[in-house]
Coordinates of C-alpha atoms (C1' of nucleotides) in Angstrom, one line a residue:
Chain A
M1 CA -74.4 67.5 -119.7
N2 CA -77.2 69.6 -118.4
D3 CA -79.1 66.5 -117.5
K4 CA -76.2 65.4 -115.5
R5 CA -76.0 68.6 -113.5
D6 CA -79.7 68.6 -112.8
K7 CA -79.6 65.1 -111.6
G8 CA -76.7 66.1 -109.4
L9 CA -78.6 69.0 -108.0
E10 CA -81.6 66.8 -107.3
S11 CA -79.6 64.4 -105.2
A12 CA -77.8 67.2 -103.5
L13 CA -81.1 68.5 -102.4
G14 CA -81.7 65.2 -100.7
G15 CA -83.2 62.9 -103.3
S16 CA -86.9 63.0 -104.1
R17 CA -88.0 66.5 -103.2
P18 CA -91.3 66.9 -101.3
W19 CA -92.2 70.3 -102.7
S20 CA -95.8 69.4 -102.4
P21 CA -97.1 68.9 -98.8
A22 CA -98.7 72.0 -97.5
Q23 CA -97.3 73.5 -94.4
R24 CA -98.7 72.7 -91.0
E25 CA -97.5 75.4 -88.6
P26 CA -99.7 78.5 -88.0
D27 CA -97.3 80.3 -90.4
P28 CA -95.7 83.1 -88.5
L29 CA -94.3 84.3 -91.8
T30 CA -97.1 86.4 -93.1
T31 CA -97.4 88.6 -90.1
G32 CA -98.0 92.2 -90.9
P33 CA -95.5 95.0 -91.4
E34 CA -95.5 95.7 -87.6
D35 CA -93.3 92.6 -87.3
P36 CA -90.7 93.5 -84.7
F37 CA -87.9 92.4 -86.9
N38 CA -88.2 94.5 -89.9
C39 CA -85.5 93.1 -92.0
L40 CA -82.7 95.5 -91.3
N41 CA -82.6 96.0 -87.6
E42 CA -80.6 93.3 -85.9
V43 CA -78.4 93.1 -88.9
D44 CA -74.8 94.0 -88.0
L45 CA -74.1 95.3 -91.4
F46 CA -76.5 98.2 -90.9
A47 CA -75.9 98.8 -87.3
D48 CA -74.4 102.3 -88.0
L49 CA -77.4 103.6 -89.8
S50 CA -79.7 106.0 -88.1
P51 CA -83.4 105.0 -87.6
E52 CA -84.4 107.2 -90.5
E53 CA -81.8 105.7 -92.8
M54 CA -82.8 102.3 -91.7
H55 CA -86.4 103.1 -92.5
A56 CA -85.5 104.4 -95.9
M57 CA -83.7 101.1 -96.7
E58 CA -86.6 99.0 -95.4
I59 CA -88.9 100.6 -97.9
M60 CA -86.6 99.5 -100.7
A61 CA -86.4 95.9 -99.4
P62 CA -89.4 93.8 -100.4
A63 CA -89.7 90.6 -98.4
R64 CA -90.5 87.3 -99.9
V65 CA -91.4 84.0 -98.4
F66 CA -89.7 80.9 -99.5
R67 CA -91.1 77.5 -98.6
R68 CA -89.0 74.8 -97.1
G69 CA -87.1 73.2 -99.9
E70 CA -87.3 76.1 -102.2
L71 CA -84.2 77.6 -103.8
V72 CA -83.5 81.2 -103.1
F73 CA -80.9 81.3 -105.8
S74 CA -79.0 78.9 -108.0
Q75 CA -77.1 78.9 -111.1
A76 CA -80.3 79.1 -113.0
Q77 CA -81.4 82.1 -111.1
P78 CA -78.2 83.8 -110.2
V79 CA -77.7 86.3 -107.5
T80 CA -78.9 89.8 -108.4
A81 CA -79.6 91.0 -104.9
L82 CA -78.3 91.2 -101.4
F83 CA -80.5 89.0 -99.1
V84 CA -81.4 89.5 -95.5
L85 CA -82.9 86.5 -93.7
K86 CA -85.8 87.7 -91.7
S87 CA -86.9 84.4 -90.4
G88 CA -86.4 80.7 -91.0
R89 CA -83.1 79.1 -92.0
I90 CA -81.1 79.0 -95.2
R91 CA -78.5 76.6 -96.3
I92 CA -75.8 77.8 -98.7
F93 CA -74.2 75.0 -100.6
R94 CA -72.2 74.1 -103.7
V95 CA -72.5 71.2 -106.0
T96 CA -70.0 69.4 -108.1
E97 CA -70.6 67.9 -111.5
E98 CA -71.0 64.5 -109.9
G99 CA -73.8 65.7 -107.8
K100 CA -72.0 65.8 -104.5
A101 CA -72.7 68.8 -102.3
L102 CA -70.9 70.7 -99.6
T103 CA -72.8 73.0 -97.3
L104 CA -71.0 76.3 -96.9
A105 CA -73.2 77.7 -94.2
I106 CA -76.6 77.3 -92.5
L107 CA -77.9 80.8 -91.8
E108 CA -80.1 81.9 -89.0
R109 CA -82.4 84.9 -88.8
G110 CA -80.6 88.2 -89.2
A111 CA -77.9 86.8 -91.5
V112 CA -77.0 88.5 -94.7
F113 CA -76.1 86.5 -97.7
G114 CA -75.3 87.1 -101.3
E115 CA -72.6 89.4 -99.9
M116 CA -70.1 88.4 -102.5
M117 CA -71.9 90.7 -104.8
L118 CA -70.9 93.5 -102.5
V119 CA -67.3 92.9 -103.3
G120 CA -67.5 92.4 -107.0
Q121 CA -67.6 88.6 -106.9
R122 CA -70.0 86.2 -108.5
M123 CA -71.3 83.4 -106.3
Y124 CA -69.8 80.6 -108.3
D125 CA -71.7 77.4 -108.2
A126 CA -73.5 78.4 -105.1
Y127 CA -77.0 77.6 -104.2
A128 CA -79.2 78.7 -101.4
E129 CA -82.1 76.6 -100.2
A130 CA -84.6 77.3 -97.5
I131 CA -84.5 74.4 -95.0
E132 CA -87.4 75.9 -93.2
D133 CA -90.0 78.3 -94.4
S134 CA -88.2 81.6 -94.5
A135 CA -88.9 85.2 -95.1
I136 CA -86.2 87.1 -97.0
C137 CA -85.7 90.7 -97.8
Q138 CA -83.9 91.5 -101.0
L139 CA -82.0 94.7 -101.8
S140 CA -81.4 95.2 -105.4
V141 CA -77.9 95.6 -106.8
E142 CA -78.6 99.1 -107.7
D143 CA -79.8 100.1 -104.3
V144 CA -76.9 98.3 -102.8
E145 CA -74.4 100.1 -104.9
R146 CA -76.1 103.5 -104.3
Y147 CA -76.5 103.3 -100.6
L148 CA -74.2 100.7 -99.2
I149 CA -71.0 100.5 -101.0
S150 CA -70.6 104.2 -101.1
D151 CA -71.2 104.5 -97.4
P152 CA -67.9 104.3 -95.6
R153 CA -69.5 103.2 -92.4
I154 CA -71.0 100.2 -94.1
A155 CA -68.0 99.6 -96.3
I156 CA -65.9 99.0 -93.2
R157 CA -68.5 96.6 -91.9
I158 CA -68.4 94.8 -95.1
S159 CA -64.7 94.4 -94.8
R160 CA -65.0 93.0 -91.3
L161 CA -67.7 90.6 -92.4
M162 CA -65.5 89.3 -95.2
G163 CA -62.6 89.1 -92.8
E164 CA -64.6 86.9 -90.4
Q165 CA -65.6 84.8 -93.3
V166 CA -62.0 84.3 -94.4
A167 CA -61.0 83.3 -90.9
R168 CA -63.8 80.8 -90.7
L169 CA -63.0 79.3 -94.0
E170 CA -59.4 79.0 -93.3
E171 CA -60.2 77.2 -90.1
R172 CA -62.6 74.8 -91.9
L173 CA -60.1 74.2 -94.6
T174 CA -57.3 73.1 -92.2
D175 CA -59.8 71.1 -90.2
L176 CA -60.9 69.2 -93.2
A177 CA -57.4 68.7 -94.4
L178 CA -55.8 67.7 -91.2
R179 CA -58.3 66.4 -88.7
P180 CA -60.1 63.1 -88.5
L181 CA -63.9 63.1 -88.8
S182 CA -64.5 62.6 -85.1
A183 CA -62.5 65.7 -84.2
R184 CA -64.2 67.7 -86.9
T185 CA -67.6 66.6 -85.7
A186 CA -66.8 67.7 -82.2
S187 CA -65.6 71.1 -83.5
I188 CA -68.6 71.7 -85.5
L189 CA -70.9 70.9 -82.7
I190 CA -69.1 73.4 -80.6
S191 CA -69.5 76.2 -83.2
L192 CA -73.0 75.3 -84.0
D193 CA -73.9 75.4 -80.4
A194 CA -72.3 78.8 -80.1
A195 CA -74.1 80.1 -83.1
A196 CA -77.4 78.5 -82.1
P197 CA -80.2 80.9 -81.5
T198 CA -80.3 81.1 -77.7
G199 CA -83.1 78.8 -76.9
R200 CA -86.2 80.6 -75.6
F201 CA -84.7 81.8 -72.3
G202 CA -81.7 80.8 -70.3
Q203 CA -80.1 77.6 -71.6
G204 CA -81.9 74.8 -73.3
R205 CA -79.7 75.5 -76.2
S206 CA -79.8 72.8 -78.8
I207 CA -78.6 72.3 -82.3
R208 CA -81.5 71.7 -84.6
L209 CA -80.0 69.9 -87.5
T210 CA -80.3 66.4 -88.8
H211 CA -77.2 64.2 -89.2
E212 CA -77.4 64.6 -92.9
Q213 CA -77.2 68.4 -92.6
I214 CA -74.3 68.2 -90.3
A215 CA -72.6 65.7 -92.6
G216 CA -73.1 68.3 -95.4
L217 CA -71.2 70.8 -93.3
L218 CA -68.5 68.4 -92.5
G219 CA -67.9 67.2 -96.0
A220 CA -68.6 63.6 -94.9
T221 CA -71.2 61.1 -95.4
R222 CA -74.3 60.8 -93.3
E223 CA -73.4 57.4 -92.1
A224 CA -69.9 58.3 -90.9
T225 CA -71.3 61.4 -89.2
S226 CA -74.0 59.3 -87.5
K227 CA -71.4 57.0 -86.2
A228 CA -69.3 59.8 -84.8
L229 CA -72.4 61.3 -83.1
A230 CA -73.5 58.0 -81.8
D231 CA -70.1 57.5 -80.3
F232 CA -70.3 60.9 -78.5
A233 CA -73.8 60.1 -77.3
A234 CA -72.6 56.7 -76.0
R235 CA -69.9 58.6 -74.0
G236 CA -72.5 60.9 -72.6
I237 CA -71.0 63.9 -74.3
I238 CA -74.1 64.8 -76.2
R239 CA -77.7 63.9 -76.1
Q240 CA -79.7 63.3 -79.3
S241 CA -83.2 63.2 -80.3
R242 CA -84.5 63.3 -83.8
G243 CA -83.1 66.4 -85.6
R244 CA -81.8 67.8 -82.4
I245 CA -78.6 67.6 -80.5
T246 CA -77.8 68.9 -77.0
I247 CA -74.4 69.2 -75.6
Q248 CA -74.1 67.6 -72.2
N249 CA -70.4 67.8 -71.6
P250 CA -68.7 70.7 -73.3
T251 CA -65.3 70.0 -71.8
A252 CA -65.2 66.5 -73.1
L253 CA -66.4 67.7 -76.4
R254 CA -63.6 70.3 -76.6
A255 CA -61.2 67.5 -75.7
A256 CA -62.6 65.4 -78.5
A257 CA -62.1 68.3 -80.9
V258 CA -58.4 68.4 -80.5
S259 CA -57.2 64.9 -79.8
S260 CA -57.2 62.7 -82.8
G261 CA -57.4 59.5 -80.7
G262 CA -61.1 58.8 -80.1
Chain B
M1 CA -47.5 71.0 -74.3
N2 CA -45.2 73.6 -75.6
D3 CA -42.6 71.0 -76.5
K4 CA -45.2 69.3 -78.5
R5 CA -46.1 72.4 -80.4
D6 CA -42.6 73.2 -81.2
K7 CA -41.9 69.7 -82.3
G8 CA -44.9 70.0 -84.5
L9 CA -43.7 73.2 -86.0
E10 CA -40.3 71.8 -86.7
S11 CA -41.7 68.9 -88.7
A12 CA -44.1 71.2 -90.5
L13 CA -41.2 73.2 -91.6
G14 CA -39.8 70.1 -93.2
G15 CA -37.9 68.2 -90.6
S16 CA -34.3 69.1 -89.9
R17 CA -34.0 72.7 -90.8
P18 CA -31.0 73.9 -92.7
W19 CA -30.8 77.3 -91.4
S20 CA -27.1 77.2 -91.6
P21 CA -25.7 77.0 -95.1
A22 CA -24.9 80.4 -96.5
Q23 CA -26.7 81.4 -99.6
R24 CA -25.1 80.9 -103.0
E25 CA -26.9 83.2 -105.4
P26 CA -25.4 86.6 -106.1
D27 CA -28.1 88.0 -103.8
P28 CA -30.2 90.4 -105.8
L29 CA -31.9 91.3 -102.5
T30 CA -29.6 94.0 -101.3
T31 CA -29.8 96.2 -104.3
G32 CA -29.9 99.8 -103.5
P33 CA -32.9 102.1 -103.0
E34 CA -33.2 102.6 -106.8
D35 CA -34.7 99.2 -107.1
P36 CA -37.4 99.4 -109.7
F37 CA -39.9 97.8 -107.5
N38 CA -40.1 100.0 -104.5
C39 CA -42.5 98.0 -102.4
L40 CA -45.7 99.7 -103.2
N41 CA -45.9 100.1 -106.9
E42 CA -47.2 97.0 -108.5
V43 CA -49.4 96.3 -105.5
D44 CA -53.0 96.4 -106.4
L45 CA -54.0 97.6 -103.0
F46 CA -52.3 100.9 -103.6
A47 CA -53.1 101.3 -107.2
D48 CA -55.3 104.3 -106.6
L49 CA -52.7 106.3 -104.8
S50 CA -51.0 109.2 -106.5
P51 CA -47.2 109.0 -107.0
E52 CA -46.8 111.5 -104.1
E53 CA -48.9 109.5 -101.8
M54 CA -47.1 106.3 -102.9
H55 CA -43.8 107.9 -102.1
A56 CA -45.0 109.0 -98.7
M57 CA -46.0 105.5 -97.9
E58 CA -42.8 104.1 -99.1
I59 CA -40.9 106.1 -96.6
M60 CA -42.9 104.6 -93.8
A61 CA -42.3 101.1 -95.1
P62 CA -38.9 99.7 -94.1
A63 CA -37.8 96.7 -96.0
R64 CA -36.3 93.7 -94.4
V65 CA -34.6 90.6 -95.9
F66 CA -35.6 87.2 -94.8
R67 CA -33.4 84.2 -95.6
R68 CA -34.9 81.1 -97.0
G69 CA -36.4 79.1 -94.2
E70 CA -36.9 82.0 -92.0
L71 CA -40.2 82.8 -90.4
V72 CA -41.7 86.1 -91.2
F73 CA -44.3 85.7 -88.5
S74 CA -45.6 83.0 -86.2
Q75 CA -47.5 82.6 -83.1
A76 CA -44.3 83.5 -81.2
Q77 CA -44.0 86.7 -83.2
P78 CA -47.5 87.6 -84.0
V79 CA -48.6 89.9 -86.8
T80 CA -48.2 93.5 -86.0
A81 CA -47.8 94.8 -89.5
L82 CA -49.0 94.6 -93.0
F83 CA -46.5 93.0 -95.2
V84 CA -45.7 93.6 -98.9
L85 CA -43.6 91.0 -100.6
K86 CA -40.9 92.8 -102.6
S87 CA -39.1 89.8 -103.9
G88 CA -38.8 86.1 -103.2
R89 CA -41.6 83.8 -102.2
I90 CA -43.5 83.3 -99.0
R91 CA -45.5 80.4 -97.8
I92 CA -48.4 81.0 -95.5
F93 CA -49.4 77.9 -93.5
R94 CA -51.2 76.7 -90.4
V95 CA -50.1 74.0 -88.1
T96 CA -52.2 71.7 -85.9
E97 CA -51.3 70.4 -82.4
E98 CA -50.1 67.2 -84.0
G99 CA -47.6 69.0 -86.2
K100 CA -49.4 68.6 -89.5
A101 CA -49.4 71.6 -91.7
L102 CA -51.6 73.0 -94.5
T103 CA -50.3 75.6 -96.8
L104 CA -52.8 78.4 -97.3
A105 CA -50.9 80.2 -100.0
I106 CA -47.6 80.6 -101.7
L107 CA -47.1 84.3 -102.4
E108 CA -45.2 85.8 -105.2
R109 CA -43.6 89.3 -105.5
G110 CA -46.2 92.1 -105.2
A111 CA -48.4 90.2 -102.8
V112 CA -49.8 91.7 -99.7
F113 CA -50.2 89.6 -96.6
G114 CA -51.1 90.0 -93.0
E115 CA -54.3 91.6 -94.4
M116 CA -56.4 90.0 -91.8
M117 CA -55.2 92.7 -89.5
L118 CA -56.8 95.2 -91.8
V119 CA -60.2 93.8 -91.1
G120 CA -59.9 93.4 -87.4
Q121 CA -58.9 89.8 -87.4
R122 CA -56.0 88.0 -85.8
M123 CA -54.1 85.6 -87.9
Y124 CA -54.9 82.6 -85.8
D125 CA -52.3 79.9 -85.9
A126 CA -50.9 81.2 -89.1
Y127 CA -47.2 81.1 -89.9
A128 CA -45.3 82.7 -92.8
E129 CA -42.1 81.2 -94.0
A130 CA -39.8 82.5 -96.7
I131 CA -39.3 79.7 -99.2
E132 CA -36.7 81.7 -101.0
D133 CA -34.7 84.6 -99.8
S134 CA -37.2 87.4 -99.7
A135 CA -37.4 91.1 -99.2
I136 CA -40.4 92.3 -97.4
C137 CA -41.7 95.8 -96.6
Q138 CA -43.7 96.3 -93.4
L139 CA -46.3 98.9 -92.7
S140 CA -47.0 99.3 -89.0
V141 CA -50.4 98.9 -87.6
E142 CA -50.6 102.6 -86.8
D143 CA -49.7 103.7 -90.2
V144 CA -52.1 101.3 -91.7
E145 CA -54.9 102.5 -89.6
R146 CA -54.1 106.2 -90.2
Y147 CA -53.5 106.0 -94.0
L148 CA -55.2 102.9 -95.3
I149 CA -58.3 102.0 -93.5
S150 CA -59.6 105.5 -93.5
D151 CA -59.0 106.0 -97.2
P152 CA -62.2 104.9 -99.0
R153 CA -60.3 104.2 -102.2
I154 CA -58.2 101.7 -100.4
A155 CA -61.1 100.4 -98.2
I156 CA -62.9 99.3 -101.3
R157 CA -59.8 97.5 -102.6
I158 CA -59.5 95.8 -99.3
S159 CA -63.1 94.6 -99.6
R160 CA -62.4 93.3 -103.1
L161 CA -59.2 91.5 -101.9
M162 CA -61.1 89.8 -99.2
G163 CA -63.9 88.9 -101.5
E164 CA -61.5 87.2 -103.9
Q165 CA -60.0 85.4 -101.0
V166 CA -63.3 84.1 -99.8
A167 CA -64.1 82.9 -103.3
R168 CA -60.8 81.1 -103.5
L169 CA -61.2 79.5 -100.1
E170 CA -64.7 78.3 -100.9
E171 CA -63.5 76.7 -104.0
R172 CA -60.6 75.0 -102.2
L173 CA -62.9 73.8 -99.5
T174 CA -65.4 72.1 -101.8
D175 CA -62.5 70.7 -103.8
L176 CA -61.0 69.2 -100.7
A177 CA -64.3 67.8 -99.5
L178 CA -65.6 66.4 -102.7
R179 CA -62.9 65.7 -105.2
P180 CA -60.3 62.9 -105.3
L181 CA -56.7 63.8 -105.1
S182 CA -56.0 63.4 -108.8
A183 CA -58.6 65.9 -109.7
R184 CA -57.5 68.3 -107.0
T185 CA -53.9 68.0 -108.2
A186 CA -55.0 68.9 -111.7
S187 CA -56.9 71.9 -110.5
I188 CA -54.1 73.2 -108.5
L189 CA -51.7 72.9 -111.4
I190 CA -54.0 74.9 -113.5
S191 CA -54.3 77.7 -111.0
L192 CA -50.6 77.7 -110.1
D193 CA -49.8 77.9 -113.7
A194 CA -52.2 80.8 -114.1
A195 CA -50.7 82.6 -111.1
A196 CA -47.1 81.7 -112.1
P197 CA -45.0 84.8 -112.8
T198 CA -45.0 84.9 -116.5
G199 CA -41.7 83.3 -117.4
R200 CA -39.1 85.7 -118.8
F201 CA -40.9 86.5 -122.0
G202 CA -43.7 84.8 -124.0
Q203 CA -44.4 81.4 -122.7
G204 CA -41.9 79.1 -121.0
R205 CA -44.3 79.3 -118.0
S206 CA -43.5 76.8 -115.4
I207 CA -44.5 76.0 -111.9
R208 CA -41.5 76.2 -109.6
L209 CA -42.6 74.1 -106.6
T210 CA -41.5 70.8 -105.2
H211 CA -43.9 68.0 -104.8
E212 CA -43.8 68.5 -101.1
Q213 CA -44.9 72.1 -101.5
I214 CA -47.7 71.2 -103.8
A215 CA -48.8 68.5 -101.4
G216 CA -48.9 71.1 -98.6
L217 CA -51.3 73.1 -100.7
L218 CA -53.4 70.1 -101.5
G219 CA -53.7 68.9 -98.0
A220 CA -52.2 65.5 -99.0
T221 CA -49.0 63.7 -98.5
R222 CA -45.9 64.2 -100.6
E223 CA -46.1 60.5 -101.8
A224 CA -49.6 60.6 -102.9
T225 CA -49.0 63.9 -104.7
S226 CA -45.9 62.5 -106.4
K227 CA -48.0 59.6 -107.6
A228 CA -50.7 61.8 -109.1
L229 CA -48.0 63.9 -110.8
A230 CA -46.1 60.9 -112.1
D231 CA -49.3 59.7 -113.6
F232 CA -49.9 63.0 -115.4
A233 CA -46.4 63.0 -116.6
A234 CA -46.7 59.4 -117.9
R235 CA -49.8 60.5 -119.8
G236 CA -47.9 63.4 -121.3
I237 CA -50.0 66.0 -119.6
I238 CA -47.2 67.6 -117.8
R239 CA -43.4 67.6 -117.9
Q240 CA -41.4 67.5 -114.7
S241 CA -37.9 68.3 -113.7
R242 CA -36.7 68.8 -110.2
G243 CA -38.7 71.4 -108.5
R244 CA -40.4 72.5 -111.7
I245 CA -43.5 71.5 -113.6
T246 CA -44.5 72.5 -117.1
I247 CA -48.0 71.9 -118.5
Q248 CA -47.9 70.2 -121.8
N249 CA -51.5 69.6 -122.4
P250 CA -53.8 72.1 -120.7
T251 CA -56.9 70.5 -122.2
A252 CA -56.3 67.1 -120.8
L253 CA -55.4 68.7 -117.5
R254 CA -58.7 70.5 -117.4
A255 CA -60.4 67.3 -118.2
A256 CA -58.5 65.5 -115.4
A257 CA -59.6 68.3 -113.0
V258 CA -63.3 67.5 -113.4
S259 CA -63.6 63.8 -114.1
S260 CA -63.1 61.7 -111.0
G261 CA -62.2 58.6 -113.0
G262 CA -58.5 58.7 -114.0
Chain C
dG1 C1' -15.2 64.5 -109.7
dC2 C1' -16.9 63.6 -104.9
dG3 C1' -20.0 63.8 -101.2
dC4 C1' -23.9 65.7 -99.1
dT5 C1' -28.6 67.1 -99.3
dT6 C1' -32.9 67.5 -101.3
dC7 C1' -36.1 65.7 -104.2
dT8 C1' -38.6 62.1 -106.6
dG9 C1' -40.3 57.2 -107.6
dT10 C1' -42.4 53.1 -105.7
dG11 C1' -43.9 49.5 -103.0
dT12 C1' -46.4 47.4 -99.0
dC13 C1' -49.3 47.7 -95.2
dC14 C1' -53.0 49.8 -92.9
dG15 C1' -56.7 52.8 -91.4
dT16 C1' -60.4 55.9 -92.1
dA17 C1' -64.2 56.9 -94.5
dT18 C1' -67.3 55.7 -98.6
dT19 C1' -70.7 52.8 -100.6
dC20 C1' -74.4 49.9 -100.5
dA21 C1' -77.9 47.7 -98.1
dC22 C1' -81.2 47.2 -94.7
dA23 C1' -83.9 47.6 -90.3
dG24 C1' -85.9 50.0 -86.8
dA25 C1' -87.6 54.5 -84.7
dA26 C1' -89.8 58.9 -84.7
dC27 C1' -92.9 61.9 -86.4
dG28 C1' -96.7 63.8 -89.3
dG29 C1' -100.9 63.3 -91.8
dA30 C1' -105.2 61.1 -92.9
Chain D
dT1 C1' -104.9 54.4 -85.3
dC2 C1' -102.5 53.2 -89.4
dC3 C1' -99.4 54.6 -93.0
dG4 C1' -95.8 56.9 -95.3
dT5 C1' -91.8 59.6 -94.9
dT6 C1' -87.8 61.1 -92.9
dC7 C1' -84.4 60.2 -89.8
dT8 C1' -81.1 57.2 -87.4
dG9 C1' -78.3 52.9 -86.4
dT10 C1' -75.3 49.4 -88.1
dG11 C1' -72.8 46.0 -90.8
dA12 C1' -69.9 44.3 -94.8
dA13 C1' -67.1 45.2 -98.6
dT14 C1' -64.3 48.5 -100.9
dA15 C1' -61.3 52.3 -102.1
dC16 C1' -58.6 56.0 -101.4
dG17 C1' -55.0 58.0 -99.3
dG18 C1' -51.7 57.9 -95.3
dA19 C1' -47.6 56.0 -92.9
dC20 C1' -43.3 53.9 -93.4
dA21 C1' -39.3 52.5 -95.9
dC22 C1' -36.1 52.7 -99.2
dA23 C1' -33.6 53.6 -103.6
dG24 C1' -32.2 56.2 -107.2
dA25 C1' -31.6 61.0 -109.3
dA26 C1' -30.5 65.7 -109.4
dG27 C1' -28.2 69.7 -107.7
dC28 C1' -24.8 72.2 -105.1
dG29 C1' -20.6 73.1 -102.7
dC30 C1' -16.1 71.9 -102.5

DNA sequence: GCGCTTCTGTGTCCGTATTCACAGAACGGA
DNA sequence: TCCGTTCTGTGAATACGGACACAGAAGCGC
């Protein structure tokens, strides 16, 4: 039975894993402590803290680098900390016994995860994988309990955070239940675009995900997702290049998100 | 476009609505103020309040009766209060433009809803319908803000509540995305049974929902749901009578919930 | 008991999305 | 430049569930 699960996980991770090849990029991860983004700034959750408090927290939060493909947590290494994503991107996903996976979220820099711990929940069956090399700060459970949960300013932020999450999940659930794939694909492109890190300056926004990653978010197969995307591209609604999608015609995309008829 | 939406809602409510026929039951709703369940006891959210505080809140919470089929809130009458379900049952659901509905929850006595308001969210596209005659207390936004959000004891309960909700939603989302209908049906029977109000005394537990209501929770059609249930019944896993399901073989049901193969 | 309504059981047809199976394209590394 | 890997495109067969259409059963009101 454990074999089965492991096999499942392996395929959920995308088949044969290339843990091996060394990284190419100049590795902006190991920049010194003078990094402008010192874990806790830019994180909504801590927005109410004074600079001093922020600094105190930073000291408690050791950063660690995860290579692309590495698991930040899993069932084998369950969540014992609150994570803050300093750089890179993380994919949160769940896996069934059969080895199928659904991506719950793809997080960008500044995101907090492992938040379920904050509200007395376990992260059932959840995995977190670095889809790029990522630097992550961890706050231990003890520190979190001492400094965060007790702080009413933060407590209220936690509530809000959870509330947003509930709203997003309800939306996704109804979409999945009631809308055809093409419409869901359009919807997700819209929200991914909105969430996308504002490209360098001005526009140039683009969604940097592969079809497979998008499929994982949609709860659909890669092939079906590719088809939907190809269709949008053919209609000039989006433009694609390898691992990158740019929205050309937001209006048409919004229309495609509601009307079932393609 | 408004016509369309209204039509959609109507069918989501179950086709031709029987608002008309007067109720039959001896109406336990209009019992006097000495009702043992005075809105706020038995509600987790307020568990930390002292009897005096509880009493103070009760005074602020007028109860109202909703007849079966009535809408507690909708887009037309958006949420402006926190609701506490005193008796009866409420179905929370969402509707798409096309008039398809997904049930987010079916609430039993003691449940709190409209909680999104507590965390600064609107209830987008959400409706609440009484599926039985129900008595509901309402706490106005102002009171909620004054007495609940500011109270750290309650704030922490709110966080927990939202956390549970997130966990449930994530579970449902992955189920819907990755599991076949038969397995989802089994799963939902298990959780409905667990959540079912403990029948009179001892066991005798049973799920009091129609196939259509279950289908609404599953995000499937009534027919497909009926088939799955009929199959379970044929295999002796459950026993059905009109609007009521009893689990006969929990073990087999749990097995059916995981294995995709019938 | 009678009649209406709601609920449940099936049965057929059909459409969307999955599965499986390749082929070509893009990119990175040697 | 060549090679391997990862992505993307597409096609055929299949399956699961949806849509539609009834028929019988169970309650409820009268």
